[in-house]
Short mmCIF file of C-alpha atoms and ligand atoms in Angstrom, two decimals:
data_model
loop_
_atom_site.label_atom_id
_atom_site.label_comp_id
_atom_site.label_asym_id
_atom_site.label_seq_id
_atom_site.Cartn_x
_atom_site.Cartn_y
_atom_site.Cartn_z
CA UNK U 29 118.81 76.11 11.17
CA UNK U 30 118.01 77.27 14.70
CA UNK U 31 119.92 80.49 14.13
CA UNK U 32 118.82 84.04 14.78
CA UNK U 33 118.01 84.39 11.08
CA UNK U 34 115.59 81.48 11.20
CA UNK U 35 113.85 83.05 14.20
CA UNK U 36 113.78 86.38 12.43
CA UNK U 37 111.93 84.76 9.52
CA UNK U 38 109.33 83.43 11.95
CA UNK U 39 108.76 86.95 13.28
CA UNK U 40 108.41 88.37 9.76
CA UNK U 41 105.86 85.66 8.97
CA UNK U 42 103.90 86.39 12.16
CA UNK U 43 103.73 90.06 11.16
CA UNK U 44 102.43 89.06 7.72
CA UNK U 45 99.80 86.97 9.52
CA UNK U 46 98.71 90.17 11.31
CA UNK U 47 100.18 89.57 14.74
CA UNK U 48 100.55 93.19 15.81
CA UNK U 49 101.47 93.03 19.50
CA UNK U 50 105.08 94.15 19.69
CA UNK U 51 105.62 92.63 23.15
CA UNK U 52 104.54 89.21 21.92
CA UNK U 53 106.76 89.43 18.83
CA UNK U 54 109.78 90.48 20.92
CA UNK U 55 109.33 87.64 23.38
CA UNK U 56 108.89 85.06 20.62
CA UNK U 57 112.04 86.35 18.95
CA UNK U 58 113.92 85.84 22.23
CA UNK U 59 112.53 82.40 23.13
CA UNK U 60 114.51 79.34 21.90
CA UNK U 61 111.57 77.35 20.49
CA UNK U 62 113.94 74.62 19.21
CA UNK U 63 114.72 73.63 22.81
CA UNK U 64 111.10 72.68 23.44
CA UNK U 65 111.03 69.86 20.87
CA UNK U 66 113.02 66.68 20.37
CA UNK U 67 116.47 67.27 18.87
CA UNK U 68 115.45 65.48 15.68
CA UNK U 69 112.77 68.15 15.12
CA UNK U 70 114.82 71.16 16.22
CA UNK U 71 115.53 72.34 12.68
CA UNK U 72 111.75 72.56 12.06
CA UNK U 73 110.98 74.46 15.26
CA UNK U 74 110.60 77.88 13.62
CA UNK U 75 108.44 76.66 10.74
CA UNK U 76 104.78 77.57 10.61
CA UNK U 77 103.62 74.21 11.94
CA UNK U 78 102.66 72.34 15.05
CA UNK U 79 105.12 69.66 16.19
CA UNK U 80 104.76 66.40 18.15
CA UNK U 81 106.05 66.43 21.74
CA UNK U 82 105.30 62.79 22.63
CA UNK U 83 102.33 61.19 24.43
CA UNK U 84 100.14 62.05 21.38
CA UNK U 85 100.40 65.75 22.23
CA UNK U 86 101.55 68.68 20.09
CA UNK U 87 103.27 72.01 20.44
CA UNK U 88 101.05 74.57 18.71
CA UNK U 89 102.25 76.41 15.60
CA UNK U 90 103.87 79.82 16.26
CA UNK U 91 100.85 81.71 14.88
CA UNK U 92 98.50 80.13 17.43
CA UNK U 93 100.87 80.78 20.34
CA UNK U 94 101.20 84.40 19.25
CA UNK U 95 97.47 84.86 18.65
CA UNK U 96 96.46 83.40 22.02
CA UNK U 97 99.07 85.48 23.86
CA UNK U 98 97.94 88.61 22.06
CA UNK U 99 94.27 88.00 22.92
CA UNK U 100 95.14 87.41 26.56
CA UNK U 101 97.16 90.62 26.82
CA UNK U 102 94.93 92.88 24.73
CA UNK U 103 93.37 94.72 27.68
CA UNK U 104 96.66 95.53 29.41
CA UNK U 105 99.26 93.96 31.69
CA UNK U 106 98.32 90.84 33.65
CA UNK U 107 99.37 89.83 37.16
CA UNK U 108 98.44 86.19 37.32
CA UNK U 109 97.66 83.75 34.54
CA UNK U 110 96.50 80.15 34.75
CA UNK U 111 97.59 77.92 31.87
CA UNK U 112 95.89 74.58 31.23
CA UNK U 113 98.15 72.16 29.32
CA UNK U 114 101.84 72.89 30.00
CA UNK U 115 102.90 70.38 27.31
CA UNK U 116 106.39 71.29 26.10
CA UNK U 117 106.34 74.48 28.16
CA UNK U 118 106.83 76.76 25.14
CA UNK U 119 103.60 78.74 25.60
CA UNK U 120 104.44 78.85 29.33
CA UNK U 121 107.85 80.39 28.58
CA UNK U 122 106.30 83.00 26.30
CA UNK U 123 103.71 83.94 28.93
CA UNK U 124 106.27 84.04 31.75
CA UNK U 125 108.00 86.89 29.94
CA UNK U 126 104.77 88.83 29.45
CA UNK U 127 102.95 88.56 32.79
CA UNK U 128 103.93 88.65 36.46
CA UNK U 129 103.09 85.08 37.48
CA UNK U 130 102.13 81.96 35.59
CA UNK U 131 100.44 78.92 37.12
CA UNK U 132 100.62 76.00 34.72
CA UNK U 133 98.76 72.71 34.99
CA UNK U 134 99.51 69.50 33.04
CA UNK U 135 97.82 66.08 33.38
CA UNK U 136 100.71 63.99 31.91
CA UNK U 137 103.44 63.72 34.53
CA UNK U 138 106.47 63.09 32.27
CA UNK U 139 105.59 66.12 30.12
CA UNK U 140 105.22 68.25 33.22
CA UNK U 141 108.59 67.14 34.59
CA UNK U 142 110.39 67.79 31.31
CA UNK U 143 108.86 71.25 30.91
CA UNK U 144 109.59 72.18 34.51
CA UNK U 145 113.23 71.20 34.16
CA UNK U 146 113.67 73.10 30.91
CA UNK U 147 111.98 76.26 32.17
CA UNK U 148 114.11 76.18 35.32
CA UNK U 149 117.25 75.87 33.21
CA UNK U 150 116.08 78.87 31.17
CA UNK U 151 115.81 80.74 34.50
CA UNK U 152 112.11 81.51 34.49
CA UNK U 153 111.36 82.03 38.15
CA UNK U 154 107.77 83.22 38.02
CA UNK U 155 106.13 79.92 37.07
CA UNK U 156 104.47 77.39 39.36
CA UNK U 157 103.66 73.94 38.04
CA UNK U 158 101.04 71.43 39.01
CA UNK U 159 100.32 67.87 37.94
CA UNK U 160 96.53 67.70 37.84
CA UNK U 161 93.38 67.84 35.75
CA UNK U 162 93.22 71.47 34.64
CA UNK U 163 89.52 71.18 33.85
CA UNK U 164 89.06 71.97 37.53
CA UNK U 165 91.30 75.01 37.27
CA UNK U 166 93.62 75.68 40.23
CA UNK U 167 91.60 77.55 42.81
CA UNK U 168 94.42 78.05 45.35
CA UNK U 169 95.91 80.93 43.37
CA UNK U 170 92.76 82.33 41.79
CA UNK U 171 91.00 84.39 40.77
CA UNK U 172 93.20 84.95 37.71
CA UNK U 173 93.15 87.90 35.39
CA UNK U 174 93.98 85.57 32.55
CA UNK U 175 93.30 81.90 31.84
CA UNK U 176 94.57 80.13 28.73
CA UNK U 177 93.88 76.55 27.71
CA UNK U 178 95.89 74.76 25.04
CA UNK U 179 93.56 71.75 25.07
CA UNK U 180 89.94 71.85 23.86
CA UNK U 181 86.92 70.93 26.02
CA UNK U 182 83.53 70.24 24.38
CA UNK U 183 82.12 73.02 26.52
CA UNK U 184 83.87 75.46 28.84
CA UNK U 185 84.23 74.02 32.37
CA UNK U 186 82.30 76.09 34.91
CA UNK U 187 85.31 76.06 37.28
CA UNK U 188 87.40 78.03 34.80
CA UNK U 189 84.76 80.73 34.50
CA UNK U 190 84.46 80.89 38.30
CA UNK U 191 88.23 81.34 38.71
CA UNK U 192 88.28 84.35 36.39
CA UNK U 193 88.62 87.73 38.14
CA UNK U 194 86.29 90.60 37.17
CA UNK U 195 87.59 91.94 33.85
CA UNK U 196 89.59 88.71 33.50
CA UNK U 197 90.08 87.06 30.11
CA UNK U 198 89.82 83.39 29.17
CA UNK U 199 91.29 82.23 25.85
CA UNK U 200 90.25 78.67 25.01
CA UNK U 201 89.57 76.37 22.05
CA UNK U 202 86.11 74.81 22.36
CA UNK U 203 84.49 71.92 20.47
CA UNK U 204 85.04 68.42 19.16
CA UNK U 205 85.66 67.76 15.45
CA UNK U 206 85.06 71.42 14.78
CA UNK U 207 86.63 73.77 17.28
CA UNK U 208 86.61 77.52 17.68
CA UNK U 209 89.00 79.66 19.64
CA UNK U 210 86.92 81.69 22.08
CA UNK U 211 87.70 84.79 24.09
CA UNK U 212 85.54 85.08 27.21
CA UNK U 213 85.69 88.27 29.29
CA UNK U 214 84.19 88.39 32.76
CA UNK U 215 82.05 91.52 33.16
CA UNK U 216 80.20 92.91 36.20
CA UNK U 217 77.04 91.19 35.08
CA UNK U 218 78.32 87.97 33.52
CA UNK U 219 80.50 86.86 30.60
CA UNK U 220 81.05 88.25 27.09
CA UNK U 221 82.06 85.65 24.53
CA UNK U 222 83.72 86.27 21.20
CA UNK U 223 84.45 83.56 18.61
CA UNK U 224 87.87 84.25 17.16
CA UNK U 225 89.13 81.57 14.76
CA UNK U 226 88.47 78.01 13.73
CA UNK U 227 91.26 75.92 15.26
CA UNK U 228 92.46 72.38 15.87
CA UNK U 229 93.73 71.42 19.34
CA UNK U 230 94.13 68.16 21.22
CA UNK U 231 91.14 67.43 23.49
CA UNK U 232 91.00 68.47 27.14
CA UNK U 233 90.90 65.12 28.92
CA UNK U 234 89.89 64.25 32.47
CA UNK U 235 92.08 62.57 35.09
CA UNK U 236 95.87 62.39 35.18
CA UNK U 237 98.63 60.18 33.69
CA UNK U 238 101.41 59.24 36.13
N1 SAH I 8 100.93 74.61 25.39
C1 SAH I 8 101.54 73.36 24.99
C2 SAH I 8 100.61 72.60 24.10
C3 SAH I 8 100.52 71.18 24.51
S1 SAH I 8 99.16 70.30 23.82
C4 SAH I 8 102.87 73.62 24.38
O1 SAH I 8 103.23 74.79 24.19
O2 SAH I 8 103.61 72.67 24.11
C5 SAH I 8 97.97 70.39 25.12
C6 SAH I 8 98.40 69.86 26.46
O3 SAH I 8 97.25 69.87 27.30
C7 SAH I 8 98.92 68.42 26.46
O4 SAH I 8 100.18 68.39 27.06
C8 SAH I 8 97.87 67.66 27.28
O5 SAH I 8 98.42 66.60 28.05
C9 SAH I 8 97.33 68.76 28.17
N2 SAH I 8 96.01 68.50 28.74
C10 SAH I 8 94.92 67.95 28.16
N3 SAH I 8 93.90 67.89 29.01
C11 SAH I 8 94.34 68.43 30.18
C12 SAH I 8 93.76 68.64 31.46
N4 SAH I 8 92.49 68.29 31.72
N5 SAH I 8 94.51 69.20 32.42
C13 SAH I 8 95.80 69.56 32.19
N6 SAH I 8 96.42 69.38 31.00
C14 SAH I 8 95.69 68.82 30.01
#
């Protein structure tokens, strides 16, 4: 059930859902999504659904991972990307194969540790992890030419906008009960915002969990 054929079906479905970026499709074909969830859920890993990863958090459905990656990469190759919400590390793994360096922040320590261990064992060497509140961004390594958040704030934190390089792209779900995926591009004079899809993410929370 976690075979190459099952993965192949996921890729076919993503194409039908109008994911057109070949690089994203190739990387998702090569990434063992079943390793990012509990063994009991492994056989469902390539289905078109989000899956629980513990601590009331969820791994996004393949379509959302693909869509967000595609939006981030649409203007060309990226050097450094900040990810808010490491979670299982699946989106992190996908990004690590598409950009030069990934900086990933998670507020729940056990999730961070598990993801870090898994991504090391999968030999991704271009990821740095941090246990902190990603609402503040991670200014040490900024500005970033891409920022992606897999948790939804009510409004976009100012810090994230400030850590975006000129021409940089921020992909983020925004809202409460009703959320929209937004693409924000930093221009010479300010920020251009595009509303992409209605989505459902876990909330971006403040503080950290040890
Ligand atoms: N990208 C993840 C999705 C995990 S769900 C994956 O592929 O599995 C969103 C994650 O964001 C959760 O792990 C949650 O703990 C984390 N999160 C929520 N608010 C955060 C914050 N302020 N800083 C860092 N991480 C946060």
